[in-house]
PDB file of C-alpha atoms and ligand atoms in Angstrom:
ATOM      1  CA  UNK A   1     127.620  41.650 111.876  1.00 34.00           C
ATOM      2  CA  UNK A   2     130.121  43.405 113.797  1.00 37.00           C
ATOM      3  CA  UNK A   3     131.641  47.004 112.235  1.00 37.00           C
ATOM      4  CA  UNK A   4     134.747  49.191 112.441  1.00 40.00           C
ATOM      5  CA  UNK A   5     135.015  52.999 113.027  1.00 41.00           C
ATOM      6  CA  UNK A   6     138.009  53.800 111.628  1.00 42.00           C
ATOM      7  CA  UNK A   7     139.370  56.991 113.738  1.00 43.00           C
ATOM      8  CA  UNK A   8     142.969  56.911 112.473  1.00 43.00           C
ATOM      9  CA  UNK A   9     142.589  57.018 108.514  1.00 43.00           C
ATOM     10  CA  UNK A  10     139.723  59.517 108.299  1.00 52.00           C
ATOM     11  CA  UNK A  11     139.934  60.708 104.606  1.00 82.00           C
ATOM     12  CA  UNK A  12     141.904  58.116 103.000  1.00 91.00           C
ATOM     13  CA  UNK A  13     138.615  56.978 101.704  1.00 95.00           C
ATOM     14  CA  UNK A  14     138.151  60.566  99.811  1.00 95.00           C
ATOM     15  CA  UNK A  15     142.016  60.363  97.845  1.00 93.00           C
ATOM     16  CA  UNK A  16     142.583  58.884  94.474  1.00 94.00           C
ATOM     17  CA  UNK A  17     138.118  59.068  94.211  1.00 97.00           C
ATOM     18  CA  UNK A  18     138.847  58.629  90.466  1.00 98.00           C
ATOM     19  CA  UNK A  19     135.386  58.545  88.168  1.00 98.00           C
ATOM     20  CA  UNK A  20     132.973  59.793  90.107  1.00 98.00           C
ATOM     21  CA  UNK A  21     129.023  58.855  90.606  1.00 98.00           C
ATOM     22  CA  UNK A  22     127.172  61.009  92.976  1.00 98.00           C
ATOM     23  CA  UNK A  23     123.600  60.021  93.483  1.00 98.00           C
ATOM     24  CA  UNK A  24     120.592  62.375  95.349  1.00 97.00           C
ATOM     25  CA  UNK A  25     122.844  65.681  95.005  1.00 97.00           C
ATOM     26  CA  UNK A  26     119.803  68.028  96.294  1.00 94.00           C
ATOM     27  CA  UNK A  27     121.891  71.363  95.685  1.00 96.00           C
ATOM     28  CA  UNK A  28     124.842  69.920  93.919  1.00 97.00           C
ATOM     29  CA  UNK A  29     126.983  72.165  96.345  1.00 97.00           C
ATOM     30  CA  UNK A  30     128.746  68.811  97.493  1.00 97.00           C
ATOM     31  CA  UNK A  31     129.313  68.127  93.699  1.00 98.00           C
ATOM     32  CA  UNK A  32     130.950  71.477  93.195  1.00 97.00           C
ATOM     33  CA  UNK A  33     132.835  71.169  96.976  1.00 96.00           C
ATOM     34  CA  UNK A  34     134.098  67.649  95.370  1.00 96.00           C
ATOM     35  CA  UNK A  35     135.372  69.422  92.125  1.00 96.00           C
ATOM     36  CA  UNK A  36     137.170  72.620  93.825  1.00 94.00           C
ATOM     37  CA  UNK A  37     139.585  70.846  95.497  1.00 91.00           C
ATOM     38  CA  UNK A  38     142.614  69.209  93.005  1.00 90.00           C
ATOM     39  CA  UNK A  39     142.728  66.533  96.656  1.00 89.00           C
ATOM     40  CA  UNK A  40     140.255  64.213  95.928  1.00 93.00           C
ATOM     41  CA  UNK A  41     142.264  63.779  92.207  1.00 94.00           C
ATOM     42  CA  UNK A  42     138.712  62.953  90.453  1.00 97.00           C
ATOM     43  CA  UNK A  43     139.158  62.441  86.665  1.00 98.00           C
ATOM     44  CA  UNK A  44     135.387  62.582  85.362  1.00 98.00           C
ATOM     45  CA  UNK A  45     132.141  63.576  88.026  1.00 98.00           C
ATOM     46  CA  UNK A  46     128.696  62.975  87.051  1.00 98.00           C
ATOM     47  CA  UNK A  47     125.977  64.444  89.503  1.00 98.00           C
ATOM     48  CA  UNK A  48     122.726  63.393  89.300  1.00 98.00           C
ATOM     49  CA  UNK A  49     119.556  64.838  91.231  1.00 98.00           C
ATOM     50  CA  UNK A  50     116.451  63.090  92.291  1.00 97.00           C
ATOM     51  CA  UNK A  51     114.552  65.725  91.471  1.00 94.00           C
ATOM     52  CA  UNK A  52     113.663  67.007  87.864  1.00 96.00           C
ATOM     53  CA  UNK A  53     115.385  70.150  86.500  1.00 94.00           C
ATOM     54  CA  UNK A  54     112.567  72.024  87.132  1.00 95.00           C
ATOM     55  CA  UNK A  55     111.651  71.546  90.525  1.00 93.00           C
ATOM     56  CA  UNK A  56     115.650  72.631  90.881  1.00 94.00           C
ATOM     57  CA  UNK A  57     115.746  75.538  93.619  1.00 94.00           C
ATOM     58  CA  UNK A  58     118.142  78.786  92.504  1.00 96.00           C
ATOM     59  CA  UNK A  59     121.143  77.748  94.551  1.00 95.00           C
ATOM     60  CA  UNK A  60     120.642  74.251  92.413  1.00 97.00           C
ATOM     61  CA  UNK A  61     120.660  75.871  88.957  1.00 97.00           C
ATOM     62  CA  UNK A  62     123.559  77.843  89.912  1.00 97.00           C
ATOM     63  CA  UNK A  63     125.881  75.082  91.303  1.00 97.00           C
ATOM     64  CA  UNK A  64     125.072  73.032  87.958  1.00 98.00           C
ATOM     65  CA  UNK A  65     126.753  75.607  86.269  1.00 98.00           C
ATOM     66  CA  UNK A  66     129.419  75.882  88.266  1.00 98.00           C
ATOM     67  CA  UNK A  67     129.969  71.575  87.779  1.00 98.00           C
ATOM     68  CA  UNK A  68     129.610  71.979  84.203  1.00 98.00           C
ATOM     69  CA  UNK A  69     132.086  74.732  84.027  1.00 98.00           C
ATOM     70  CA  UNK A  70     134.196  72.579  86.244  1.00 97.00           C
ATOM     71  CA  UNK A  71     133.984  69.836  83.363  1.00 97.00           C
ATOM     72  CA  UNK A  72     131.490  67.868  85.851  1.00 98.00           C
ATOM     73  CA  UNK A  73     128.075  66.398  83.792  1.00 98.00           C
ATOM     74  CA  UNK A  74     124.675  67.446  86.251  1.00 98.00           C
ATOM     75  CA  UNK A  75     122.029  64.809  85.232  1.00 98.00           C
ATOM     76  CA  UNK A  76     118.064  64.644  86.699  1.00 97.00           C
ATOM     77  CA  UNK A  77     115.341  62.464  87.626  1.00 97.00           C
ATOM     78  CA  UNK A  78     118.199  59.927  88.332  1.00 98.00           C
ATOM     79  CA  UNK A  79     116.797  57.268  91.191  1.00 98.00           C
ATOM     80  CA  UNK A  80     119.457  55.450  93.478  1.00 98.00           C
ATOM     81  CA  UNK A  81     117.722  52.442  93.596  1.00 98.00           C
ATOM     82  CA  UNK A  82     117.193  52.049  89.474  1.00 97.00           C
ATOM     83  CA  UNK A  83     120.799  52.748  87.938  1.00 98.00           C
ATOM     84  CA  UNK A  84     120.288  50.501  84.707  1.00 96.00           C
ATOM     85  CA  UNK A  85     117.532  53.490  83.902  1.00 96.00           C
ATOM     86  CA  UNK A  86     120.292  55.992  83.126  1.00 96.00           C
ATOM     87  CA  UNK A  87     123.919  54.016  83.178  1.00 94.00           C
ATOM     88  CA  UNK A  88     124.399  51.235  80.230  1.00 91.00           C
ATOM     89  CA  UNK A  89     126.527  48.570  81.867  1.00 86.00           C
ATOM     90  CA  UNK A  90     129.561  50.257  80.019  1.00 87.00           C
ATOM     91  CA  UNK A  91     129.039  53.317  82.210  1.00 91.00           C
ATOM     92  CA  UNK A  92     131.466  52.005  85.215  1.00 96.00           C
ATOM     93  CA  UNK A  93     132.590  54.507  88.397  1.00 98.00           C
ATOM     94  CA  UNK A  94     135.556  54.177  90.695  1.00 98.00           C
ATOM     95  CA  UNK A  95     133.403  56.034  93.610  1.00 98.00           C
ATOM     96  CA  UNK A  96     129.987  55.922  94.123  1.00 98.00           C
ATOM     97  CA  UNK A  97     128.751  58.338  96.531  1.00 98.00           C
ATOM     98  CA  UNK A  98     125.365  59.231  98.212  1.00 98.00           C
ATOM     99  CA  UNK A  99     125.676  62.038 100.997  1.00 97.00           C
ATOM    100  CA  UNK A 100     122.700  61.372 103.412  1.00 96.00           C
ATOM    101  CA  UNK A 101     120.162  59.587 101.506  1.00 96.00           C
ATOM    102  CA  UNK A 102     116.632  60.137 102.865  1.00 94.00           C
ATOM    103  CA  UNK A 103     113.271  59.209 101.178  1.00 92.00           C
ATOM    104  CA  UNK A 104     111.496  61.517 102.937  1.00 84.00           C
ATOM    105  CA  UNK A 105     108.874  59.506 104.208  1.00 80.00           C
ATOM    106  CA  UNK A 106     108.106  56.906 107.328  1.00 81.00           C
ATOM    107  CA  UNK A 107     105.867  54.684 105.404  1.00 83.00           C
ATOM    108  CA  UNK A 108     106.874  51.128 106.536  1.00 80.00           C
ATOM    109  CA  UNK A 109     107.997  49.101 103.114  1.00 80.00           C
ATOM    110  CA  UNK A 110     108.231  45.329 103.589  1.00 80.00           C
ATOM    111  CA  UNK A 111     107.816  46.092 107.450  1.00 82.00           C
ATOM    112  CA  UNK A 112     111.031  47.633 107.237  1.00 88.00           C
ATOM    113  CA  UNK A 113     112.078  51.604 107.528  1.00 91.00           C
ATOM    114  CA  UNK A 114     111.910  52.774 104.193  1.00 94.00           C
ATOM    115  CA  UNK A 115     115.400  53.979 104.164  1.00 96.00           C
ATOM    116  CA  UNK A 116     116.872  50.836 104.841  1.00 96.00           C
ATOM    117  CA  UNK A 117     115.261  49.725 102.221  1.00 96.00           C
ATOM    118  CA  UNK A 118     115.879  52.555  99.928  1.00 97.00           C
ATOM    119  CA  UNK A 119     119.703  51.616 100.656  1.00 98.00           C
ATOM    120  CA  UNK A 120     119.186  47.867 100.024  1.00 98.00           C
ATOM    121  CA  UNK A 121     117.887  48.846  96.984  1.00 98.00           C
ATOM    122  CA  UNK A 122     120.816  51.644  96.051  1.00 98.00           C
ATOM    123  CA  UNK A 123     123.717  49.147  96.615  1.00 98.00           C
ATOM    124  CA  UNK A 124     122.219  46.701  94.556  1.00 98.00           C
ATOM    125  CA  UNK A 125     122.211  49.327  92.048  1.00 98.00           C
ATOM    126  CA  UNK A 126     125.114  50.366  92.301  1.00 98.00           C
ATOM    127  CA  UNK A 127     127.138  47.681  92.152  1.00 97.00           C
ATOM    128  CA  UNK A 128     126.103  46.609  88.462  1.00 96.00           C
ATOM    129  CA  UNK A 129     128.130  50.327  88.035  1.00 97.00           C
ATOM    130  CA  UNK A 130     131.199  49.744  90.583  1.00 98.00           C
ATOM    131  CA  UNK A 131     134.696  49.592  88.216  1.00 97.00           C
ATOM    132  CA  UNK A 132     136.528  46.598  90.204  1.00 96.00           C
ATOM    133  CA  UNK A 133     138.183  47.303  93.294  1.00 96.00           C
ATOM    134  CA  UNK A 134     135.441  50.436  93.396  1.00 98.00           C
ATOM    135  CA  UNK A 135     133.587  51.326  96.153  1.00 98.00           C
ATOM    136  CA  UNK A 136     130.164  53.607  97.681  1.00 98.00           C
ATOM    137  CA  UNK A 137     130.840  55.920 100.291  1.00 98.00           C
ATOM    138  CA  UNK A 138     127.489  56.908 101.723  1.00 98.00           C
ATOM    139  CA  UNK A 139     127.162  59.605 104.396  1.00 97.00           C
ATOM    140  CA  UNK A 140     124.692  59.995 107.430  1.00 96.00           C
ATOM    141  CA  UNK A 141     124.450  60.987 110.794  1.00 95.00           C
ATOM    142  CA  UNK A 142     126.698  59.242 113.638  1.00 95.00           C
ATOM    143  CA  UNK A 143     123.418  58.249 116.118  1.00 94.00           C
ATOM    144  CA  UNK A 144     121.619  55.565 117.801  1.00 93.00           C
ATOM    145  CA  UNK A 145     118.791  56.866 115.673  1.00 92.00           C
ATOM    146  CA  UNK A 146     120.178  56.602 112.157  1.00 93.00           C
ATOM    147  CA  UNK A 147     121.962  53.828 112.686  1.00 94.00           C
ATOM    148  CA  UNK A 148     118.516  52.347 113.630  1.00 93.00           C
ATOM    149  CA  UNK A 149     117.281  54.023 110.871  1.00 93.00           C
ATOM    150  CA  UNK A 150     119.711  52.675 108.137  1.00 96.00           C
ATOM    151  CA  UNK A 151     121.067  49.159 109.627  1.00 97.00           C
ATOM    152  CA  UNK A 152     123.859  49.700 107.186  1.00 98.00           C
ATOM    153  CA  UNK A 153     125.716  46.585 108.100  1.00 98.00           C
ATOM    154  CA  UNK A 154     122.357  44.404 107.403  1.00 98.00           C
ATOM    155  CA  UNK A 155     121.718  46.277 104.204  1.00 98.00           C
ATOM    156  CA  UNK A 156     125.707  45.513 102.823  1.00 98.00           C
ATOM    157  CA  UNK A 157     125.316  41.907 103.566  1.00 98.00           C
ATOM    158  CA  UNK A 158     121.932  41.811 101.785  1.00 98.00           C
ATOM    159  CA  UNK A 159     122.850  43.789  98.568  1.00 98.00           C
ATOM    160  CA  UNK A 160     125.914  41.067  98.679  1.00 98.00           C
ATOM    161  CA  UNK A 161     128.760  43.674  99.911  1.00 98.00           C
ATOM    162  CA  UNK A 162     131.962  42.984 102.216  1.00 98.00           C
ATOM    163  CA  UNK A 163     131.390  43.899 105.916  1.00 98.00           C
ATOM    164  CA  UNK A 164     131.389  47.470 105.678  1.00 98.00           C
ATOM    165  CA  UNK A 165     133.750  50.114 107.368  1.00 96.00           C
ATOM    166  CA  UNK A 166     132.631  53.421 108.883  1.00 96.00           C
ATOM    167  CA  UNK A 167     134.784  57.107 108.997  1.00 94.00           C
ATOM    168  CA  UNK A 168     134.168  60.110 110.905  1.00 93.00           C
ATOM    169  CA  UNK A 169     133.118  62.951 108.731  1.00 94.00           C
ATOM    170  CA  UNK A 170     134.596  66.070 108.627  1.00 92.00           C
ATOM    171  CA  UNK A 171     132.328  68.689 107.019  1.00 90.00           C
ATOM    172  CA  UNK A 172     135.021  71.327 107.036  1.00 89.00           C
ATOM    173  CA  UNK A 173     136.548  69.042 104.152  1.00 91.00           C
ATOM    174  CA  UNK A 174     134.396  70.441 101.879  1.00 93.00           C
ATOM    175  CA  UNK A 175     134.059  74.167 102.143  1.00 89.00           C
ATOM    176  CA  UNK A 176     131.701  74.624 100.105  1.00 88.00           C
ATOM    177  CA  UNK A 177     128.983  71.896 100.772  1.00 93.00           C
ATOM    178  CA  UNK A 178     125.829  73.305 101.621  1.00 89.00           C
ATOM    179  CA  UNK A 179     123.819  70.221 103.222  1.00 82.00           C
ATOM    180  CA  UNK A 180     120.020  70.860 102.502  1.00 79.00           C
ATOM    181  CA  UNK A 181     117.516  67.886 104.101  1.00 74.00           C
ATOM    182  CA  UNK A 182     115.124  66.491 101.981  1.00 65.00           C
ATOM    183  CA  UNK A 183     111.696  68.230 102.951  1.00 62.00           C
ATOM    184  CA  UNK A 184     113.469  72.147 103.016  1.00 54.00           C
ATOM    185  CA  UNK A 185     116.249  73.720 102.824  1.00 45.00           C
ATOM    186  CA  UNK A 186     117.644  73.670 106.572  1.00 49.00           C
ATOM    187  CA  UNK A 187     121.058  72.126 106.846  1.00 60.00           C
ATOM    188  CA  UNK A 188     121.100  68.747 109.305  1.00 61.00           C
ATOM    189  CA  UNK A 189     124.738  69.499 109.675  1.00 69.00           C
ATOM    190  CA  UNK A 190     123.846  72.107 112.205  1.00 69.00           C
ATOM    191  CA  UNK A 191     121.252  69.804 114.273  1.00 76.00           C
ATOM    192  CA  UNK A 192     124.085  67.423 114.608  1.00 81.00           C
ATOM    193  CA  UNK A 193     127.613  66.990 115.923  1.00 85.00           C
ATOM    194  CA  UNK A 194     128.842  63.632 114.444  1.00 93.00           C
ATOM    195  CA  UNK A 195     128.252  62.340 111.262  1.00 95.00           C
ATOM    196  CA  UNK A 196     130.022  58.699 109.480  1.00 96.00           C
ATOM    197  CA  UNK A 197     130.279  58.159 106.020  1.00 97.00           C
ATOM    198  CA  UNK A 198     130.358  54.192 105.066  1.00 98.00           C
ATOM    199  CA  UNK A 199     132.596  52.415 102.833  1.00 98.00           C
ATOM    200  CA  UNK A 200     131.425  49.686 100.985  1.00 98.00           C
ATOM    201  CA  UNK A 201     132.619  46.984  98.531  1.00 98.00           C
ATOM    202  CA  UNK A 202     131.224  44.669  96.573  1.00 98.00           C
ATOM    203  CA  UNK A 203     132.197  40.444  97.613  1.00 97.00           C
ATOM    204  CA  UNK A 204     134.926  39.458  95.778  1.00 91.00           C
TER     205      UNK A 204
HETATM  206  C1  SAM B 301     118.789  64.741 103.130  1.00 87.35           C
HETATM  207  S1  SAM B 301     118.726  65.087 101.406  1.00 87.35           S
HETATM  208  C2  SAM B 301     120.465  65.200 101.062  1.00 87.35           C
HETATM  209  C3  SAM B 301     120.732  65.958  99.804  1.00 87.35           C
HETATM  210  C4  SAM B 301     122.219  66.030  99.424  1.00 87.35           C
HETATM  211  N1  SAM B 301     122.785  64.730  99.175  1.00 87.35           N
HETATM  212  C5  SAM B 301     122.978  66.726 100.502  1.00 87.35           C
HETATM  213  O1  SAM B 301     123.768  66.083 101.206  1.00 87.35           O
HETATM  214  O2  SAM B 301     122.770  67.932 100.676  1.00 87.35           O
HETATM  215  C6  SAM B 301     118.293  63.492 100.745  1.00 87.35           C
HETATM  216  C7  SAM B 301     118.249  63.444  99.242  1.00 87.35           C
HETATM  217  O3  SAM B 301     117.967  62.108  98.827  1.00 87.35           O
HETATM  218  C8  SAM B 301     117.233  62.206  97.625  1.00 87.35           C
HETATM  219  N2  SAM B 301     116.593  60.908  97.352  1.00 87.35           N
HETATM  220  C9  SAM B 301     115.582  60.301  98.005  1.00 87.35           C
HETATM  221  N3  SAM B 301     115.290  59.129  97.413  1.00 87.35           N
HETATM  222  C10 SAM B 301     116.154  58.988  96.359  1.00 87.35           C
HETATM  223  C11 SAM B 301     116.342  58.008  95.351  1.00 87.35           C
HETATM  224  N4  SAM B 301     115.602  56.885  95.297  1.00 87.35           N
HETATM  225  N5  SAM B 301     117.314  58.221  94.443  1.00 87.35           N
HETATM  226  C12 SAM B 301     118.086  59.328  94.473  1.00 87.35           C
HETATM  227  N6  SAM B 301     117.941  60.290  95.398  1.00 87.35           N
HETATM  228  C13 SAM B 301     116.979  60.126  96.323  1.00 87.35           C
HETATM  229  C14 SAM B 301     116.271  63.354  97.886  1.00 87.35           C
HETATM  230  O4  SAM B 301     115.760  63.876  96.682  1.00 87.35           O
HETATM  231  C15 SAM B 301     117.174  64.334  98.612  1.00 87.35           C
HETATM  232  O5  SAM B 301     117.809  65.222  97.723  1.00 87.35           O
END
């Protein structure tokens, strides 16, 4: 499957981002980045953590509050790959978006990396949530590596998704995203230079 890097239209995929899912939020600093700026015209944002409440580090706690005072809902425990758990079918989002999913682990599943699985998994999910015409943006280093890693076009035309289309990612879009990696609390924004986030919709 061939893919596109889109160079010229960089954030049209972040206008008009409507009702918002974000999935894996660590912090929730991109969740309160997202609600700061008027931009990204978002009319409802639900943030949802992997992790339970309590195992939420300071920084965490205190960007929930900010999202709730923001109008944003902060939900936890929330897994990617198992949206039906939380979200009735009449829950429906205009933007789905996971910013650098990682499982954490290199355990082999199915003979497979575990986080192309993980995103198999995730945009099956998601797509019993995606309002029509919706899409998932999801975020991850620009290397030979990830890409290995993620085999994002293989894992679109799996979960039944149109061929999908990559952007550069700016970080210095959102001010006040505070990247943490999955294991601690060191940002992978400053190990790396380049960094795509992935559009993908569902087959018509
Ligand atoms: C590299 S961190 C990125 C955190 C945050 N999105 C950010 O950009 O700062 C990867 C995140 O994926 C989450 N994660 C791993 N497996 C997940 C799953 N099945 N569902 C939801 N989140 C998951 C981890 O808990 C962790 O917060």
């Amino acid at each position: 499957m061939q893919f596109t890097i889109n160079h010229l239209l960089p954030i049209r995929i972040w206008e008009n981002l409507g009702d918002v899912l974000l999935l894996g939020e660590g912090n929730l600093s991109f969740a309160n980045s997202l609600l700061r700026q008027s931009a990204f015209e978002i009319t409802n944002l639900i943030a949802t953590t992997f992790d339970g409440k309590r195992r939420l580090t300071e920084e965490a706690r205190k960007n929930a509050d900010k999202v709730n005072k923001m109008g944003g809902l902060v939900l936890y425990d929330v897994d990617a790959t198992q949206l039906k758990n939380t979200f009735t079918r009449s829950y429906q989002f205009d933007t789905i978006i996971f910013q650098f999913p990682n499982v954490g682990s290199r355990q082999a599943k199915y003979g497979r990396n575990p986080n192309h699985i993980m995103i198999r998994k995730f945009l099956q999910s998601a797509k019993e949530s995606l309002k029509l015409n919706g899409s998932v943006l999801i975020t991850a280093v620009d290397s030979p590596h990830y890409d290995g890693v993620f085999q994002f076009e293989e894992a679109a035309e799996y979960a039944g998704y149109q061929e999908p289309e990559s952007f550069p990612f700016d970080p210095e879009m959102f001010p006040d995203y505070n990247h943490v990696n999955t294991n601690d609390q060191v940002s992978a924004l400053d190990d790396h230079e380049a960094f795509l986030t992935w559009e993908f919709q569902p087959q018509p």
